Amino acid sequence: SQQGEEDPQALSIQEGENATMNCSYKTSINNLQWYRQNSGRGLVHLILIRSNEREKHSGRLRVTLDTSKKSSSLLITASRAADTASYFCATDELDTGRRALTFGSGTRLQVQP
Amino acid sequence: EPEVTQTPSHQVTQMGQEVILRCVPISNHLYFYWYRQILGQKVEFLVSFYNNEISEKSEIFDDQFSVERPDGSNFTLKIRSTKLEDSAMYFCASSPDQSYGYTFGSGTRLTVV
């Protein structure tokens, strides 16, 4: 089973629209993080939400966490063409004792100008 | 803003040869990581390093791999005898603590021919 699976796998929207990406995970966690990756580049940390938090905001980003459903969502409001990238959720894995992050498969977001 | 620096950006090597990938983590970070991403696939955890020793490793990180912090600034990943399937982007990351976001380098694209 996979820790950290995003859906949808791909999302195409128009500039100005909101983009919502979801992540599900399998084990208990300390925190869940979202990263962004432009094609062929390194990952950029966007936001971290701890297991005792339910919602967090950072600029145009809003992250929610539901530990009872083992799921998280990332909302990007008022999207821009520059938001085009792949977005990954990542978690530690309390049940296995893994502290290093395990990444999901990612959502490829295309924002059409 | 502090960066994680990786060199080289691209390395081509013959199958069976040894390669060393180099990273300079952020100076006040304590945890260092290597991840890899085969083209079109997930970002996979290889190893984490803390206090001059490996703290965690994945099943991918077998005897062909080793890591070292030879001085106060560099963090290296050595692949002893490269295989074709080792071709991937290798990312180095660092964090001040395991419960913080990671800062990733831009990666080294390793091509084994």
mmCIF file with all atom_site columns, C-alpha atoms in Angstrom:
data_model
loop_
_atom_site.group_PDB
_atom_site.id
_atom_site.type_symbol
_atom_site.label_atom_id
_atom_site.label_alt_id
_atom_site.label_comp_id
_atom_site.label_asym_id
_atom_site.label_entity_id
_atom_site.label_seq_id
_atom_site.pdbx_PDB_ins_code
_atom_site.Cartn_x
_atom_site.Cartn_y
_atom_site.Cartn_z
_atom_site.occupancy
_atom_site.B_iso_or_equiv
_atom_site.pdbx_formal_charge
_atom_site.auth_seq_id
_atom_site.auth_comp_id
_atom_site.auth_asym_id
_atom_site.auth_atom_id
_atom_site.pdbx_PDB_model_num
ATOM 1   C CA . SER A 1 1   ? 0.000   0.000  0.000   1.00 0.00 ? 1   SER A CA 1
ATOM 2   C CA . GLN A 1 2   ? 1.148   3.526  -0.727  1.00 0.00 ? 2   GLN A CA 1
ATOM 3   C CA . GLN A 1 3   ? 1.640   6.229  1.900   1.00 0.00 ? 3   GLN A CA 1
ATOM 4   C CA . GLY A 1 4   ? 0.517   9.524  0.455   1.00 0.00 ? 4   GLY A CA 1
ATOM 5   C CA . GLU A 1 5   ? -1.538  9.238  -2.697  1.00 0.00 ? 5   GLU A CA 1
ATOM 6   C CA . GLU A 1 6   ? -2.802  12.362 -4.396  1.00 0.00 ? 6   GLU A CA 1
ATOM 7   C CA . ASP A 1 7   ? -5.838  12.806 -6.540  1.00 0.00 ? 7   ASP A CA 1
ATOM 8   C CA . PRO A 1 8   ? -6.513  13.807 -9.148  1.00 0.00 ? 8   PRO A CA 1
ATOM 9   C CA . GLN A 1 9   ? -3.366  12.678 -10.968 1.00 0.00 ? 9   GLN A CA 1
ATOM 10  C CA . ALA A 1 10  ? -3.770  15.609 -13.342 1.00 0.00 ? 10  ALA A CA 1
ATOM 11  C CA . LEU A 1 11  ? -5.798  18.799 -13.202 1.00 0.00 ? 11  LEU A CA 1
ATOM 12  C CA . SER A 1 12  ? -6.245  21.492 -15.838 1.00 0.00 ? 12  SER A CA 1
ATOM 13  C CA . ILE A 1 13  ? -7.904  24.795 -14.974 1.00 0.00 ? 13  ILE A CA 1
ATOM 14  C CA . GLN A 1 14  ? -8.144  28.344 -16.241 1.00 0.00 ? 14  GLN A CA 1
ATOM 15  C CA . GLU A 1 15  ? -6.180  31.186 -14.703 1.00 0.00 ? 15  GLU A CA 1
ATOM 16  C CA . GLY A 1 16  ? -8.162  32.737 -11.862 1.00 0.00 ? 16  GLY A CA 1
ATOM 17  C CA . GLU A 1 17  ? -9.926  29.518 -10.913 1.00 0.00 ? 17  GLU A CA 1
ATOM 18  C CA . ASN A 1 18  ? -9.262  27.628 -7.700  1.00 0.00 ? 18  ASN A CA 1
ATOM 19  C CA . ALA A 1 19  ? -7.384  24.316 -7.721  1.00 0.00 ? 19  ALA A CA 1
ATOM 20  C CA . THR A 1 20  ? -8.006  21.621 -5.144  1.00 0.00 ? 20  THR A CA 1
ATOM 21  C CA . MET A 1 21  ? -5.762  18.605 -4.723  1.00 0.00 ? 21  MET A CA 1
ATOM 22  C CA . ASN A 1 22  ? -6.326  15.785 -2.280  1.00 0.00 ? 22  ASN A CA 1
ATOM 23  C CA . CYS A 1 23  ? -3.980  13.439 -0.496  1.00 0.00 ? 23  CYS A CA 1
ATOM 24  C CA . SER A 1 24  ? -4.724  10.237 1.377   1.00 0.00 ? 24  SER A CA 1
ATOM 25  C CA . TYR A 1 25  ? -2.287  8.372  3.572   1.00 0.00 ? 25  TYR A CA 1
ATOM 26  C CA . LYS A 1 26  ? -2.200  5.094  5.454   1.00 0.00 ? 26  LYS A CA 1
ATOM 27  C CA . THR A 1 27  ? -0.425  5.432  8.794   1.00 0.00 ? 27  THR A CA 1
ATOM 28  C CA . SER A 1 28  ? -0.546  7.786  11.753  1.00 0.00 ? 28  SER A CA 1
ATOM 29  C CA . ILE A 1 29  ? 1.593   10.862 11.216  1.00 0.00 ? 29  ILE A CA 1
ATOM 30  C CA . ASN A 1 30  ? 3.318   13.675 13.075  1.00 0.00 ? 30  ASN A CA 1
ATOM 31  C CA . ASN A 1 31  ? 2.858   16.083 10.230  1.00 0.00 ? 31  ASN A CA 1
ATOM 32  C CA . LEU A 1 32  ? 1.932   16.321 6.572   1.00 0.00 ? 32  LEU A CA 1
ATOM 33  C CA . GLN A 1 33  ? 3.719   18.556 4.122   1.00 0.00 ? 33  GLN A CA 1
ATOM 34  C CA . TRP A 1 34  ? 3.004   19.798 0.614   1.00 0.00 ? 34  TRP A CA 1
ATOM 35  C CA . TYR A 1 35  ? 5.716   20.394 -1.967  1.00 0.00 ? 35  TYR A CA 1
ATOM 36  C CA . ARG A 1 36  ? 5.761   21.760 -5.465  1.00 0.00 ? 36  ARG A CA 1
ATOM 37  C CA . GLN A 1 37  ? 8.020   20.649 -8.311  1.00 0.00 ? 37  GLN A CA 1
ATOM 38  C CA . ASN A 1 38  ? 8.469   22.404 -11.601 1.00 0.00 ? 38  ASN A CA 1
ATOM 39  C CA . SER A 1 39  ? 9.397   20.061 -14.419 1.00 0.00 ? 39  SER A CA 1
ATOM 40  C CA . GLY A 1 40  ? 12.895  18.641 -13.944 1.00 0.00 ? 40  GLY A CA 1
ATOM 41  C CA . ARG A 1 41  ? 13.624  20.826 -10.926 1.00 0.00 ? 41  ARG A CA 1
ATOM 42  C CA . GLY A 1 42  ? 13.949  20.338 -7.190  1.00 0.00 ? 42  GLY A CA 1
ATOM 43  C CA . LEU A 1 43  ? 11.046  20.243 -4.789  1.00 0.00 ? 43  LEU A CA 1
ATOM 44  C CA . VAL A 1 44  ? 9.995   23.381 -2.993  1.00 0.00 ? 44  VAL A CA 1
ATOM 45  C CA . HIS A 1 45  ? 8.407   23.194 0.444   1.00 0.00 ? 45  HIS A CA 1
ATOM 46  C CA . LEU A 1 46  ? 5.038   24.937 0.500   1.00 0.00 ? 46  LEU A CA 1
ATOM 47  C CA . ILE A 1 47  ? 3.389   24.275 3.837   1.00 0.00 ? 47  ILE A CA 1
ATOM 48  C CA . LEU A 1 48  ? 3.490   21.937 6.826   1.00 0.00 ? 48  LEU A CA 1
ATOM 49  C CA . ILE A 1 49  ? 0.485   21.013 8.922   1.00 0.00 ? 49  ILE A CA 1
ATOM 50  C CA . ARG A 1 50  ? 0.886   19.134 12.195  1.00 0.00 ? 50  ARG A CA 1
ATOM 51  C CA . SER A 1 51  ? -1.352  16.265 13.233  1.00 0.00 ? 51  SER A CA 1
ATOM 52  C CA . ASN A 1 52  ? -3.064  18.392 15.897  1.00 0.00 ? 52  ASN A CA 1
ATOM 53  C CA . GLU A 1 53  ? -3.950  21.118 13.383  1.00 0.00 ? 53  GLU A CA 1
ATOM 54  C CA . ARG A 1 54  ? -6.999  21.069 11.122  1.00 0.00 ? 54  ARG A CA 1
ATOM 55  C CA . GLU A 1 55  ? -6.375  23.965 8.779   1.00 0.00 ? 55  GLU A CA 1
ATOM 56  C CA . LYS A 1 56  ? -3.502  26.222 7.800   1.00 0.00 ? 56  LYS A CA 1
ATOM 57  C CA . HIS A 1 57  ? -3.141  29.164 5.439   1.00 0.00 ? 57  HIS A CA 1
ATOM 58  C CA . SER A 1 58  ? -0.167  30.620 3.630   1.00 0.00 ? 58  SER A CA 1
ATOM 59  C CA . GLY A 1 59  ? -0.858  33.328 1.082   1.00 0.00 ? 59  GLY A CA 1
ATOM 60  C CA . ARG A 1 60  ? -3.075  31.786 -1.615  1.00 0.00 ? 60  ARG A CA 1
ATOM 61  C CA . LEU A 1 61  ? -2.637  28.307 -0.152  1.00 0.00 ? 61  LEU A CA 1
ATOM 62  C CA . ARG A 1 62  ? -5.041  26.636 2.226   1.00 0.00 ? 62  ARG A CA 1
ATOM 63  C CA . VAL A 1 63  ? -4.353  23.184 3.618   1.00 0.00 ? 63  VAL A CA 1
ATOM 64  C CA . THR A 1 64  ? -6.747  21.043 5.602   1.00 0.00 ? 64  THR A CA 1
ATOM 65  C CA . LEU A 1 65  ? -6.018  17.860 7.520   1.00 0.00 ? 65  LEU A CA 1
ATOM 66  C CA . ASP A 1 66  ? -8.503  15.247 8.668   1.00 0.00 ? 66  ASP A CA 1
ATOM 67  C CA . THR A 1 67  ? -6.626  12.668 10.718  1.00 0.00 ? 67  THR A CA 1
ATOM 68  C CA . SER A 1 68  ? -9.768  10.562 11.244  1.00 0.00 ? 68  SER A CA 1
ATOM 69  C CA . LYS A 1 69  ? -10.034 10.093 7.463   1.00 0.00 ? 69  LYS A CA 1
ATOM 70  C CA . LYS A 1 70  ? -6.261  10.167 6.950   1.00 0.00 ? 70  LYS A CA 1
ATOM 71  C CA . SER A 1 71  ? -6.635  12.802 4.275   1.00 0.00 ? 71  SER A CA 1
ATOM 72  C CA . SER A 1 72  ? -5.502  16.302 3.416   1.00 0.00 ? 72  SER A CA 1
ATOM 73  C CA . SER A 1 73  ? -6.379  18.843 0.768   1.00 0.00 ? 73  SER A CA 1
ATOM 74  C CA . LEU A 1 74  ? -4.417  21.666 -0.784  1.00 0.00 ? 74  LEU A CA 1
ATOM 75  C CA . LEU A 1 75  ? -6.396  24.572 -2.204  1.00 0.00 ? 75  LEU A CA 1
ATOM 76  C CA . ILE A 1 76  ? -4.715  27.159 -4.404  1.00 0.00 ? 76  ILE A CA 1
ATOM 77  C CA . THR A 1 77  ? -6.972  30.174 -4.831  1.00 0.00 ? 77  THR A CA 1
ATOM 78  C CA . ALA A 1 78  ? -6.971  32.541 -7.795  1.00 0.00 ? 78  ALA A CA 1
ATOM 79  C CA . SER A 1 79  ? -4.539  30.367 -9.730  1.00 0.00 ? 79  SER A CA 1
ATOM 80  C CA . ARG A 1 80  ? -1.912  31.814 -12.051 1.00 0.00 ? 80  ARG A CA 1
ATOM 81  C CA . ALA A 1 81  ? -0.099  30.316 -15.030 1.00 0.00 ? 81  ALA A CA 1
ATOM 82  C CA . ALA A 1 82  ? 3.032   30.276 -12.844 1.00 0.00 ? 82  ALA A CA 1
ATOM 83  C CA . ASP A 1 83  ? 1.309   27.784 -10.512 1.00 0.00 ? 83  ASP A CA 1
ATOM 84  C CA . THR A 1 84  ? 1.675   25.148 -13.247 1.00 0.00 ? 84  THR A CA 1
ATOM 85  C CA . ALA A 1 85  ? 3.713   22.388 -11.597 1.00 0.00 ? 85  ALA A CA 1
ATOM 86  C CA . SER A 1 86  ? 3.407   19.021 -9.880  1.00 0.00 ? 86  SER A CA 1
ATOM 87  C CA . TYR A 1 87  ? 2.252   19.065 -6.273  1.00 0.00 ? 87  TYR A CA 1
ATOM 88  C CA . PHE A 1 88  ? 3.170   16.344 -3.783  1.00 0.00 ? 88  PHE A CA 1
ATOM 89  C CA . CYS A 1 89  ? 2.070   15.545 -0.293  1.00 0.00 ? 89  CYS A CA 1
ATOM 90  C CA . ALA A 1 90  ? 4.590   13.934 2.041   1.00 0.00 ? 90  ALA A CA 1
ATOM 91  C CA . THR A 1 91  ? 4.336   12.420 5.486   1.00 0.00 ? 91  THR A CA 1
ATOM 92  C CA . ASP A 1 92  ? 6.327   10.614 8.083   1.00 0.00 ? 92  ASP A CA 1
ATOM 93  C CA . GLU A 1 93  ? 4.995   7.197  9.129   1.00 0.00 ? 93  GLU A CA 1
ATOM 94  C CA . LEU A 1 94  ? 4.465   6.765  12.856  1.00 0.00 ? 94  LEU A CA 1
ATOM 95  C CA . ASP A 1 95  ? 3.278   3.174  12.539  1.00 0.00 ? 95  ASP A CA 1
ATOM 96  C CA . THR A 1 96  ? 6.510   2.025  10.901  1.00 0.00 ? 96  THR A CA 1
ATOM 97  C CA . GLY A 1 97  ? 8.715   4.473  12.794  1.00 0.00 ? 97  GLY A CA 1
ATOM 98  C CA . ARG A 1 98  ? 9.848   6.139  9.564   1.00 0.00 ? 98  ARG A CA 1
ATOM 99  C CA . ARG A 1 99  ? 10.661  9.771  10.384  1.00 0.00 ? 99  ARG A CA 1
ATOM 100 C CA . ALA A 1 100 ? 11.931  10.735 6.925   1.00 0.00 ? 100 ALA A CA 1
ATOM 101 C CA . LEU A 1 101 ? 9.264   11.898 4.506   1.00 0.00 ? 101 LEU A CA 1
ATOM 102 C CA . THR A 1 102 ? 7.507   9.545  2.110   1.00 0.00 ? 102 THR A CA 1
ATOM 103 C CA . PHE A 1 103 ? 6.163   11.300 -0.983  1.00 0.00 ? 103 PHE A CA 1
ATOM 104 C CA . GLY A 1 104 ? 3.011   10.577 -2.934  1.00 0.00 ? 104 GLY A CA 1
ATOM 105 C CA . SER A 1 105 ? 2.759   10.277 -6.699  1.00 0.00 ? 105 SER A CA 1
ATOM 106 C CA . GLY A 1 106 ? 1.735   13.887 -7.146  1.00 0.00 ? 106 GLY A CA 1
ATOM 107 C CA . THR A 1 107 ? -0.903  15.907 -8.953  1.00 0.00 ? 107 THR A CA 1
ATOM 108 C CA . ARG A 1 108 ? 0.140   17.609 -12.198 1.00 0.00 ? 108 ARG A CA 1
ATOM 109 C CA . LEU A 1 109 ? -1.541  21.002 -12.290 1.00 0.00 ? 109 LEU A CA 1
ATOM 110 C CA . GLN A 1 110 ? -1.837  22.902 -15.558 1.00 0.00 ? 110 GLN A CA 1
ATOM 111 C CA . VAL A 1 111 ? -3.106  26.463 -15.328 1.00 0.00 ? 111 VAL A CA 1
ATOM 112 C CA . GLN A 1 112 ? -4.158  27.808 -18.711 1.00 0.00 ? 112 GLN A CA 1
ATOM 113 C CA . PRO A 1 113 ? -3.581  31.544 -19.224 1.00 0.00 ? 113 PRO A CA 1
ATOM 114 C CA . GLU B 2 1   ? 17.747  32.804 1.077   1.00 0.00 ? 1   GLU B CA 1
ATOM 115 C CA . PRO B 2 2   ? 19.961  29.808 2.001   1.00 0.00 ? 2   PRO B CA 1
ATOM 116 C CA . GLU B 2 3   ? 20.178  27.073 -0.615  1.00 0.00 ? 3   GLU B CA 1
ATOM 117 C CA . VAL B 2 4   ? 21.138  23.435 -0.860  1.00 0.00 ? 4   VAL B CA 1
ATOM 118 C CA . THR B 2 5   ? 23.733  23.125 -3.612  1.00 0.00 ? 5   THR B CA 1
ATOM 119 C CA . GLN B 2 6   ? 24.252  19.963 -5.641  1.00 0.00 ? 6   GLN B CA 1
ATOM 120 C CA . THR B 2 7   ? 27.040  19.152 -8.073  1.00 0.00 ? 7   THR B CA 1
ATOM 121 C CA . PRO B 2 8   ? 27.297  18.130 -10.788 1.00 0.00 ? 8   PRO B CA 1
ATOM 122 C CA . SER B 2 9   ? 23.951  19.007 -12.345 1.00 0.00 ? 9   SER B CA 1
ATOM 123 C CA . HIS B 2 10  ? 24.331  16.182 -14.844 1.00 0.00 ? 10  HIS B CA 1
ATOM 124 C CA . GLN B 2 11  ? 26.588  13.129 -14.754 1.00 0.00 ? 11  GLN B CA 1
ATOM 125 C CA . VAL B 2 12  ? 26.935  10.464 -17.411 1.00 0.00 ? 12  VAL B CA 1
ATOM 126 C CA . THR B 2 13  ? 28.740  7.299  -16.387 1.00 0.00 ? 13  THR B CA 1
ATOM 127 C CA . GLN B 2 14  ? 29.412  3.852  -17.766 1.00 0.00 ? 14  GLN B CA 1
ATOM 128 C CA . MET B 2 15  ? 27.697  0.891  -16.168 1.00 0.00 ? 15  MET B CA 1
ATOM 129 C CA . GLY B 2 16  ? 29.880  -0.566 -13.426 1.00 0.00 ? 16  GLY B CA 1
ATOM 130 C CA . GLN B 2 17  ? 31.656  2.687  -12.676 1.00 0.00 ? 17  GLN B CA 1
ATOM 131 C CA . GLU B 2 18  ? 31.589  4.430  -9.322  1.00 0.00 ? 18  GLU B CA 1
ATOM 132 C CA . VAL B 2 19  ? 29.976  7.842  -9.016  1.00 0.00 ? 19  VAL B CA 1
ATOM 133 C CA . ILE B 2 20  ? 29.990  10.390 -6.231  1.00 0.00 ? 20  ILE B CA 1
ATOM 134 C CA . LEU B 2 21  ? 27.230  12.939 -6.042  1.00 0.00 ? 21  LEU B CA 1
ATOM 135 C CA . ARG B 2 22  ? 27.941  15.999 -3.942  1.00 0.00 ? 22  ARG B CA 1
ATOM 136 C CA . CYS B 2 23  ? 25.745  18.237 -1.856  1.00 0.00 ? 23  CYS B CA 1
ATOM 137 C CA . VAL B 2 24  ? 26.292  21.249 0.360   1.00 0.00 ? 24  VAL B CA 1
ATOM 138 C CA . PRO B 2 25  ? 23.384  21.412 2.816   1.00 0.00 ? 25  PRO B CA 1
ATOM 139 C CA . ILE B 2 26  ? 22.290  24.577 4.573   1.00 0.00 ? 26  ILE B CA 1
ATOM 140 C CA . SER B 2 27  ? 24.892  25.335 7.198   1.00 0.00 ? 27  SER B CA 1
ATOM 141 C CA . ASN B 2 28  ? 22.769  25.316 10.351  1.00 0.00 ? 28  ASN B CA 1
ATOM 142 C CA . HIS B 2 29  ? 20.665  22.295 9.350   1.00 0.00 ? 29  HIS B CA 1
ATOM 143 C CA . LEU B 2 30  ? 21.224  19.066 11.249  1.00 0.00 ? 30  LEU B CA 1
ATOM 144 C CA . TYR B 2 31  ? 19.431  16.462 9.106   1.00 0.00 ? 31  TYR B CA 1
ATOM 145 C CA . PHE B 2 32  ? 20.472  15.515 5.599   1.00 0.00 ? 32  PHE B CA 1
ATOM 146 C CA . TYR B 2 33  ? 18.693  13.346 3.068   1.00 0.00 ? 33  TYR B CA 1
ATOM 147 C CA . TRP B 2 34  ? 19.093  11.752 -0.309  1.00 0.00 ? 34  TRP B CA 1
ATOM 148 C CA . TYR B 2 35  ? 16.084  11.031 -2.508  1.00 0.00 ? 35  TYR B CA 1
ATOM 149 C CA . ARG B 2 36  ? 15.866  9.870  -6.089  1.00 0.00 ? 36  ARG B CA 1
ATOM 150 C CA . GLN B 2 37  ? 13.262  10.268 -8.814  1.00 0.00 ? 37  GLN B CA 1
ATOM 151 C CA . ILE B 2 38  ? 13.292  7.977  -11.809 1.00 0.00 ? 38  ILE B CA 1
ATOM 152 C CA . LEU B 2 39  ? 11.864  9.793  -14.824 1.00 0.00 ? 39  LEU B CA 1
ATOM 153 C CA . GLY B 2 40  ? 8.107   10.075 -14.544 1.00 0.00 ? 40  GLY B CA 1
ATOM 154 C CA . GLN B 2 41  ? 7.974   8.286  -11.199 1.00 0.00 ? 41  GLN B CA 1
ATOM 155 C CA . LYS B 2 42  ? 7.670   9.105  -7.509  1.00 0.00 ? 42  LYS B CA 1
ATOM 156 C CA . VAL B 2 43  ? 10.272  10.789 -5.369  1.00 0.00 ? 43  VAL B CA 1
ATOM 157 C CA . GLU B 2 44  ? 11.779  7.895  -3.391  1.00 0.00 ? 44  GLU B CA 1
ATOM 158 C CA . PHE B 2 45  ? 13.574  8.096  -0.063  1.00 0.00 ? 45  PHE B CA 1
ATOM 159 C CA . LEU B 2 46  ? 17.085  6.671  0.037   1.00 0.00 ? 46  LEU B CA 1
ATOM 160 C CA . VAL B 2 47  ? 18.730  7.686  3.294   1.00 0.00 ? 47  VAL B CA 1
ATOM 161 C CA . SER B 2 48  ? 18.773  10.198 6.118   1.00 0.00 ? 48  SER B CA 1
ATOM 162 C CA . PHE B 2 49  ? 21.855  11.270 8.055   1.00 0.00 ? 49  PHE B CA 1
ATOM 163 C CA . TYR B 2 50  ? 22.184  12.885 11.450  1.00 0.00 ? 50  TYR B CA 1
ATOM 164 C CA . ASN B 2 51  ? 25.071  13.405 13.841  1.00 0.00 ? 51  ASN B CA 1
ATOM 165 C CA . ASN B 2 52  ? 27.531  11.836 11.395  1.00 0.00 ? 52  ASN B CA 1
ATOM 166 C CA . GLU B 2 53  ? 25.680  8.605  10.969  1.00 0.00 ? 53  GLU B CA 1
ATOM 167 C CA . ILE B 2 54  ? 22.815  7.094  9.002   1.00 0.00 ? 54  ILE B CA 1
ATOM 168 C CA . SER B 2 55  ? 19.575  7.503  10.927  1.00 0.00 ? 55  SER B CA 1
ATOM 169 C CA . GLU B 2 56  ? 17.262  5.785  8.429   1.00 0.00 ? 56  GLU B CA 1
ATOM 170 C CA . LYS B 2 57  ? 17.560  4.071  5.077   1.00 0.00 ? 57  LYS B CA 1
ATOM 171 C CA . SER B 2 58  ? 15.163  2.512  2.625   1.00 0.00 ? 58  SER B CA 1
ATOM 172 C CA . GLU B 2 59  ? 15.302  -0.878 0.964   1.00 0.00 ? 59  GLU B CA 1
ATOM 173 C CA . ILE B 2 60  ? 16.692  0.842  -2.134  1.00 0.00 ? 60  ILE B CA 1
ATOM 174 C CA . PHE B 2 61  ? 19.794  1.901  -0.188  1.00 0.00 ? 61  PHE B CA 1
ATOM 175 C CA . ASP B 2 62  ? 21.691  -1.370 -0.438  1.00 0.00 ? 62  ASP B CA 1
ATOM 176 C CA . ASP B 2 63  ? 25.405  -2.133 -0.184  1.00 0.00 ? 63  ASP B CA 1
ATOM 177 C CA . GLN B 2 64  ? 26.065  -0.353 -3.472  1.00 0.00 ? 64  GLN B CA 1
ATOM 178 C CA . PHE B 2 65  ? 25.237  2.955  -1.830  1.00 0.00 ? 65  PHE B CA 1
ATOM 179 C CA . SER B 2 66  ? 27.084  4.869  0.859   1.00 0.00 ? 66  SER B CA 1
ATOM 180 C CA . VAL B 2 67  ? 26.943  8.370  2.287   1.00 0.00 ? 67  VAL B CA 1
ATOM 181 C CA . GLU B 2 68  ? 29.580  10.479 3.913   1.00 0.00 ? 68  GLU B CA 1
ATOM 182 C CA . ARG B 2 69  ? 30.074  13.883 5.426   1.00 0.00 ? 69  ARG B CA 1
ATOM 183 C CA . PRO B 2 70  ? 33.789  14.228 4.750   1.00 0.00 ? 70  PRO B CA 1
ATOM 184 C CA . ASP B 2 71  ? 34.089  17.729 6.171   1.00 0.00 ? 71  ASP B CA 1
ATOM 185 C CA . GLY B 2 72  ? 31.895  20.326 7.845   1.00 0.00 ? 72  GLY B CA 1
ATOM 186 C CA . SER B 2 73  ? 30.034  21.292 4.698   1.00 0.00 ? 73  SER B CA 1
ATOM 187 C CA . ASN B 2 74  ? 29.808  18.512 2.098   1.00 0.00 ? 74  ASN B CA 1
ATOM 188 C CA . PHE B 2 75  ? 27.442  15.546 2.105   1.00 0.00 ? 75  PHE B CA 1
ATOM 189 C CA . THR B 2 76  ? 28.095  12.906 -0.534  1.00 0.00 ? 76  THR B CA 1
ATOM 190 C CA . LEU B 2 77  ? 26.280  9.923  -2.013  1.00 0.00 ? 77  LEU B CA 1
ATOM 191 C CA . LYS B 2 78  ? 28.464  7.242  -3.557  1.00 0.00 ? 78  LYS B CA 1
ATOM 192 C CA . ILE B 2 79  ? 27.183  4.521  -5.846  1.00 0.00 ? 79  ILE B CA 1
ATOM 193 C CA . ARG B 2 80  ? 29.858  1.870  -6.013  1.00 0.00 ? 80  ARG B CA 1
ATOM 194 C CA . SER B 2 81  ? 29.063  0.027  -9.232  1.00 0.00 ? 81  SER B CA 1
ATOM 195 C CA . THR B 2 82  ? 26.348  1.756  -11.200 1.00 0.00 ? 82  THR B CA 1
ATOM 196 C CA . LYS B 2 83  ? 23.591  -0.120 -12.983 1.00 0.00 ? 83  LYS B CA 1
ATOM 197 C CA . LEU B 2 84  ? 21.365  1.064  -15.802 1.00 0.00 ? 84  LEU B CA 1
ATOM 198 C CA . GLU B 2 85  ? 18.444  1.244  -13.367 1.00 0.00 ? 85  GLU B CA 1
ATOM 199 C CA . ASP B 2 86  ? 20.334  3.754  -11.223 1.00 0.00 ? 86  ASP B CA 1
ATOM 200 C CA . SER B 2 87  ? 19.619  6.375  -13.885 1.00 0.00 ? 87  SER B CA 1
ATOM 201 C CA . ALA B 2 88  ? 17.504  9.009  -12.126 1.00 0.00 ? 88  ALA B CA 1
ATOM 202 C CA . MET B 2 89  ? 17.476  12.494 -10.654 1.00 0.00 ? 89  MET B CA 1
ATOM 203 C CA . TYR B 2 90  ? 19.115  12.426 -7.256  1.00 0.00 ? 90  TYR B CA 1
ATOM 204 C CA . PHE B 2 91  ? 18.026  15.083 -4.806  1.00 0.00 ? 91  PHE B CA 1
ATOM 205 C CA . CYS B 2 92  ? 19.765  16.136 -1.656  1.00 0.00 ? 92  CYS B CA 1
ATOM 206 C CA . ALA B 2 93  ? 17.778  17.867 1.094   1.00 0.00 ? 93  ALA B CA 1
ATOM 207 C CA . SER B 2 94  ? 18.389  19.226 4.547   1.00 0.00 ? 94  SER B CA 1
ATOM 208 C CA . SER B 2 95  ? 16.244  20.309 7.474   1.00 0.00 ? 95  SER B CA 1
ATOM 209 C CA . PRO B 2 96  ? 16.911  21.858 10.872  1.00 0.00 ? 96  PRO B CA 1
ATOM 210 C CA . ASP B 2 97  ? 14.868  19.134 12.548  1.00 0.00 ? 97  ASP B CA 1
ATOM 211 C CA . GLN B 2 98  ? 12.878  16.098 11.398  1.00 0.00 ? 98  GLN B CA 1
ATOM 212 C CA . SER B 2 99  ? 9.609   17.883 12.081  1.00 0.00 ? 99  SER B CA 1
ATOM 213 C CA . TYR B 2 100 ? 10.356  20.792 9.759   1.00 0.00 ? 100 TYR B CA 1
ATOM 214 C CA . GLY B 2 101 ? 10.073  21.241 6.026   1.00 0.00 ? 101 GLY B CA 1
ATOM 215 C CA . TYR B 2 102 ? 12.975  20.115 3.887   1.00 0.00 ? 102 TYR B CA 1
ATOM 216 C CA . THR B 2 103 ? 15.009  22.354 1.619   1.00 0.00 ? 103 THR B CA 1
ATOM 217 C CA . PHE B 2 104 ? 15.879  20.490 -1.563  1.00 0.00 ? 104 PHE B CA 1
ATOM 218 C CA . GLY B 2 105 ? 18.707  21.044 -3.986  1.00 0.00 ? 105 GLY B CA 1
ATOM 219 C CA . SER B 2 106 ? 18.138  21.268 -7.741  1.00 0.00 ? 106 SER B CA 1
ATOM 220 C CA . GLY B 2 107 ? 19.262  17.685 -8.224  1.00 0.00 ? 107 GLY B CA 1
ATOM 221 C CA . THR B 2 108 ? 21.866  15.726 -10.154 1.00 0.00 ? 108 THR B CA 1
ATOM 222 C CA . ARG B 2 109 ? 20.659  13.934 -13.243 1.00 0.00 ? 109 ARG B CA 1
ATOM 223 C CA . LEU B 2 110 ? 22.568  10.638 -13.360 1.00 0.00 ? 110 LEU B CA 1
ATOM 224 C CA . THR B 2 111 ? 22.591  8.771  -16.652 1.00 0.00 ? 111 THR B CA 1
ATOM 225 C CA . VAL B 2 112 ? 24.138  5.301  -16.675 1.00 0.00 ? 112 VAL B CA 1
ATOM 226 C CA . VAL B 2 113 ? 24.990  4.019  -20.137 1.00 0.00 ? 113 VAL B CA 1
#
